[in-house]
């Protein structure tokens, strides 16, 4: 299985820190944020990784990460010329993923403690053409994409609502996804949202509509390190993840 880390975006919630530096290179404890996602993929046996970022930042990543050898992985870089949404960035991975192969996607600002290996094994048992999202319990679901489950108690994931005013569950959809090559056909079926971006929630909802969206639940700490508060929280929780 290959991995894709999406590390673009403008990081506006972390201004002025992100005025001159991509947020995924900001320090979390002793290491830049990006190092933790790479570590988690390598820990799970995923060592062939595509990193997608903006043109202003790719040189900084290459200087720090080089080809990934010091991290035990093989890194390839691709540039998203303009921010056009997570799904648009993911579409750039099409040439990196061979037809029929499954892969895992991380948003670079998602930090977590779970081992991904058993979750990947769970996904690999699913039929081809399926997608999987990872969920985490949260007391602030209105800040995230929120899963909507069937009311019959089956646990079936029906859809995802993006930042709902009245969340229908106490889970957040994390920025950890698993797909096979069929996702690129799904991306071709969606249109830009009101903010002019190709949204990953729209991709996942098409899988849900087709009955092909599965989920697993993270058991340990997770956060989206996109605010000053969560960045400080991450430094505390991730301090022992990397030496």
Short mmCIF file of C-alpha atoms in Angstrom, two decimals:
data_model
loop_
_atom_site.label_atom_id
_atom_site.label_comp_id
_atom_site.label_asym_id
_atom_site.label_seq_id
_atom_site.Cartn_x
_atom_site.Cartn_y
_atom_site.Cartn_z
CA UNK A 1 0.00 0.00 0.00
CA UNK A 2 1.19 3.52 -0.85
CA UNK A 3 0.64 6.68 1.14
CA UNK A 4 -0.31 10.23 0.19
CA UNK A 5 0.21 13.17 2.55
CA UNK A 6 -1.56 16.41 1.68
CA UNK A 7 0.40 19.35 3.08
CA UNK A 8 -0.82 22.40 1.20
CA UNK A 9 -3.25 25.09 2.26
CA UNK A 10 -2.70 28.58 3.59
CA UNK A 11 -2.95 27.92 7.33
CA UNK A 12 -4.87 31.14 7.93
CA UNK A 13 -5.93 30.09 11.44
CA UNK A 14 -2.27 30.05 12.41
CA UNK A 15 -1.31 33.50 11.17
CA UNK A 16 1.14 35.18 11.64
CA UNK A 17 3.16 31.94 12.11
CA UNK A 18 2.17 30.81 8.63
CA UNK A 19 2.91 34.08 6.88
CA UNK A 20 6.32 32.78 5.80
CA UNK A 21 6.13 29.06 6.59
CA UNK A 22 3.75 26.26 5.63
CA UNK A 23 1.87 25.13 8.75
CA UNK A 24 2.95 21.50 8.35
CA UNK A 25 6.54 22.60 8.97
CA UNK A 26 5.70 24.34 12.25
CA UNK A 27 7.24 22.67 15.31
CA UNK A 28 5.22 20.21 17.35
CA UNK A 29 7.48 19.46 20.27
CA UNK A 30 10.93 18.64 18.93
CA UNK A 31 9.92 17.98 15.34
CA UNK A 32 8.09 19.68 12.47
CA UNK A 33 4.46 18.64 12.24
CA UNK A 34 5.00 16.76 8.96
CA UNK A 35 7.42 14.29 10.60
CA UNK A 36 4.66 12.65 12.63
CA UNK A 37 2.51 11.67 9.65
CA UNK A 38 5.54 10.16 7.92
CA UNK A 39 6.39 8.27 11.11
CA UNK A 40 2.86 6.89 11.44
CA UNK A 41 2.84 5.65 7.85
CA UNK A 42 6.25 4.01 8.17
CA UNK A 43 5.15 2.42 11.46
CA UNK A 44 2.24 0.84 9.56
CA UNK A 45 4.52 -0.49 6.82
CA UNK A 46 3.71 2.25 4.29
CA UNK A 47 7.08 3.44 3.02
CA UNK A 48 6.33 4.73 -0.50
CA UNK A 49 4.83 8.18 0.04
CA UNK A 50 3.73 11.06 -2.16
CA UNK A 51 3.78 14.48 -0.51
CA UNK A 52 1.62 17.14 -2.15
CA UNK A 53 2.18 20.77 -1.24
CA UNK A 54 2.22 24.27 -2.71
CA UNK A 55 4.94 25.72 -4.93
CA UNK A 56 6.14 28.14 -2.22
CA UNK A 57 6.83 25.33 0.24
CA UNK A 58 8.13 22.41 -1.79
CA UNK A 59 11.75 23.59 -1.54
CA UNK A 60 11.55 23.74 2.26
CA UNK A 61 10.15 20.23 2.42
CA UNK A 62 12.82 18.90 0.09
CA UNK A 63 15.53 20.56 2.17
CA UNK A 64 14.25 19.01 5.40
CA UNK A 65 12.98 15.62 4.20
CA UNK A 66 15.18 15.10 1.11
CA UNK A 67 14.12 11.80 -0.48
CA UNK A 68 12.91 10.38 2.83
CA UNK A 69 15.83 8.03 3.42
CA UNK A 70 16.55 9.44 6.91
CA UNK A 71 12.93 8.68 7.82
CA UNK A 72 12.97 5.14 6.42
CA UNK A 73 10.68 5.95 3.48
CA UNK A 74 10.82 6.85 -0.19
CA UNK A 75 9.37 10.30 -0.79
CA UNK A 76 8.04 11.75 -4.02
CA UNK A 77 6.87 15.36 -4.31
CA UNK A 78 4.09 16.95 -6.32
CA UNK A 79 3.01 20.59 -6.41
CA UNK A 80 -0.56 21.85 -6.17
CA UNK A 81 -0.23 25.15 -8.02
CA UNK A 82 -3.29 26.80 -6.46
CA UNK A 83 -5.38 25.81 -3.46
CA UNK A 84 -8.49 24.19 -4.93
CA UNK A 85 -9.59 21.83 -2.21
CA UNK A 86 -8.52 18.52 -0.72
CA UNK A 87 -10.11 16.47 -3.50
CA UNK A 88 -8.30 18.51 -6.15
CA UNK A 89 -5.00 17.92 -4.36
CA UNK A 90 -5.77 14.22 -4.09
CA UNK A 91 -6.43 14.05 -7.83
CA UNK A 92 -2.75 14.89 -8.35
CA UNK A 93 -1.90 11.46 -6.95
CA UNK A 94 -3.53 9.66 -9.87
CA UNK A 95 -0.26 8.93 -11.65
CA UNK A 96 1.35 7.78 -8.40
CA UNK A 97 -1.23 5.08 -7.64
CA UNK A 98 -1.23 2.06 -10.00
CA UNK A 99 -4.66 0.87 -11.18
CA UNK A 100 -6.13 -1.60 -8.72
CA UNK A 101 -3.87 -0.57 -5.84
CA UNK A 102 -5.17 0.73 -2.52
CA UNK A 103 -3.67 3.66 -0.68
CA UNK A 104 -3.99 5.75 2.45
CA UNK A 105 -4.34 9.54 2.58
CA UNK A 106 -3.33 11.72 5.51
CA UNK A 107 -3.95 15.41 5.91
CA UNK A 108 -0.62 16.63 7.24
CA UNK A 109 -2.11 18.54 10.17
CA UNK A 110 -3.88 15.47 11.57
CA UNK A 111 -1.90 14.20 14.54
CA UNK A 112 -2.84 11.01 16.36
CA UNK A 113 -1.51 8.21 18.55
CA UNK A 114 -3.20 5.09 17.12
CA UNK A 115 -1.20 2.51 15.20
CA UNK A 116 -2.62 2.48 11.66
CA UNK A 117 -1.50 -1.07 10.86
CA UNK A 118 -4.59 -2.95 12.19
CA UNK A 119 -6.88 -0.35 10.62
CA UNK A 120 -5.20 -0.80 7.24
CA UNK A 121 -5.58 -4.58 7.62
CA UNK A 122 -9.29 -4.05 8.29
CA UNK A 123 -9.63 -1.98 5.12
CA UNK A 124 -7.73 -4.53 3.02
CA UNK A 125 -10.44 -7.08 3.82
CA UNK A 126 -13.10 -4.90 2.21
CA UNK A 127 -14.12 -5.55 -1.43
CA UNK A 128 -12.54 -3.46 -4.16
CA UNK A 129 -14.13 -0.10 -4.85
CA UNK A 130 -14.75 0.63 -1.17
CA UNK A 131 -13.58 3.70 0.75
CA UNK A 132 -12.89 4.08 4.46
CA UNK A 133 -12.84 7.11 6.74
CA UNK A 134 -11.52 7.19 10.29
CA UNK A 135 -13.60 8.74 13.03
CA UNK A 136 -12.71 10.14 16.43
CA UNK A 137 -14.99 10.98 19.36
CA UNK A 138 -15.17 14.73 19.97
CA UNK A 139 -16.98 17.19 22.20
CA UNK A 140 -16.84 19.78 19.40
CA UNK A 141 -18.42 18.01 16.42
CA UNK A 142 -19.72 21.26 14.90
CA UNK A 143 -16.12 22.11 13.93
CA UNK A 144 -15.72 19.06 11.69
CA UNK A 145 -17.34 16.78 9.19
CA UNK A 146 -19.79 14.69 11.22
CA UNK A 147 -20.97 11.16 10.33
CA UNK A 148 -24.69 10.46 10.11
CA UNK A 149 -25.55 6.89 11.05
CA UNK A 150 -28.63 4.83 10.26
CA UNK A 151 -31.24 5.04 13.01
CA UNK A 152 -31.91 1.28 12.95
CA UNK A 153 -28.90 0.56 15.16
CA UNK A 154 -26.95 -1.10 12.36
CA UNK A 155 -24.12 1.44 12.61
CA UNK A 156 -24.26 2.01 8.84
CA UNK A 157 -22.70 5.31 7.78
CA UNK A 158 -25.23 7.10 5.61
CA UNK A 159 -23.53 10.44 4.95
CA UNK A 160 -21.23 13.13 6.28
CA UNK A 161 -22.43 16.60 7.21
CA UNK A 162 -19.81 19.34 7.08
CA UNK A 163 -19.67 21.51 10.22
CA UNK A 164 -23.36 21.13 11.06
CA UNK A 165 -25.05 23.54 13.47
CA UNK A 166 -26.88 20.56 15.02
CA UNK A 167 -24.55 17.54 14.78
CA UNK A 168 -26.27 14.15 14.64
CA UNK A 169 -23.39 12.29 16.28
CA UNK A 170 -20.47 13.01 18.59
CA UNK A 171 -17.79 11.94 16.12
CA UNK A 172 -15.48 13.88 13.85
CA UNK A 173 -14.38 12.59 10.46
CA UNK A 174 -10.61 12.81 10.72
CA UNK A 175 -8.27 13.63 7.86
CA UNK A 176 -7.34 9.96 7.38
CA UNK A 177 -8.89 8.19 4.40
CA UNK A 178 -8.37 4.97 2.46
CA UNK A 179 -9.27 4.42 -1.18
CA UNK A 180 -8.36 2.47 -4.26
CA UNK A 181 -7.91 3.84 -7.79
CA UNK A 182 -11.69 4.22 -8.17
CA UNK A 183 -11.51 7.43 -6.12
CA UNK A 184 -10.22 9.30 -9.15
CA UNK A 185 -13.40 8.42 -11.05
CA UNK A 186 -15.42 9.64 -8.06
CA UNK A 187 -13.51 12.95 -8.01
CA UNK A 188 -14.39 13.45 -11.67
CA UNK A 189 -18.09 13.30 -10.70
CA UNK A 190 -18.07 16.18 -8.23
CA UNK A 191 -18.28 19.93 -8.86
CA UNK A 192 -16.68 22.83 -7.00
CA UNK A 193 -18.44 23.89 -3.82
CA UNK A 194 -19.70 27.39 -3.06
CA UNK A 195 -16.16 28.34 -2.03
CA UNK A 196 -14.82 27.15 -5.39
CA UNK A 197 -13.09 24.00 -4.14
CA UNK A 198 -13.40 20.27 -4.78
CA UNK A 199 -14.43 18.97 -1.36
CA UNK A 200 -13.36 15.61 0.05
CA UNK A 201 -16.70 15.41 1.90
CA UNK A 202 -18.46 15.38 -1.47
CA UNK A 203 -16.23 12.51 -2.58
CA UNK A 204 -16.96 10.51 0.55
CA UNK A 205 -20.68 11.20 0.30
CA UNK A 206 -20.76 9.76 -3.22
CA UNK A 207 -19.21 6.59 -1.81
CA UNK A 208 -21.85 6.64 0.94
CA UNK A 209 -24.66 7.07 -1.60
CA UNK A 210 -23.32 4.06 -3.48
CA UNK A 211 -23.16 2.04 -0.24
CA UNK A 212 -19.38 1.87 -0.43
CA UNK A 213 -18.23 3.95 2.53
CA UNK A 214 -16.89 2.16 5.60
CA UNK A 215 -15.39 3.53 8.79
CA UNK A 216 -13.18 2.68 11.71
CA UNK A 217 -12.79 4.56 14.99
CA UNK A 218 -9.56 5.85 16.49
CA UNK A 219 -9.21 4.71 20.09
CA UNK A 220 -6.53 7.13 21.26
CA UNK A 221 -5.89 10.86 21.11
CA UNK A 222 -6.34 12.75 17.80
CA UNK A 223 -6.45 16.39 16.80
CA UNK A 224 -6.50 18.67 13.81
CA UNK A 225 -3.49 20.85 14.65
CA UNK A 226 -4.74 23.88 12.77
CA UNK A 227 -5.20 26.33 15.63
CA UNK A 228 -2.89 27.74 18.28
CA UNK A 229 -4.77 25.80 20.96
CA UNK A 230 -4.55 22.45 19.16
CA UNK A 231 -0.91 23.06 18.20
CA UNK A 232 -0.02 23.43 21.88
CA UNK A 233 -2.12 20.39 22.78
CA UNK A 234 -0.35 18.35 20.10
CA UNK A 235 3.08 19.24 21.48
CA UNK A 236 2.09 17.67 24.81
CA UNK A 237 0.55 14.49 23.39
CA UNK A 238 3.16 13.82 20.68
CA UNK A 239 6.29 14.44 22.73
CA UNK A 240 7.06 10.71 23.07
CA UNK A 241 6.10 9.66 19.53
CA UNK A 242 9.50 10.51 18.05
CA UNK A 243 12.90 10.58 19.80
#
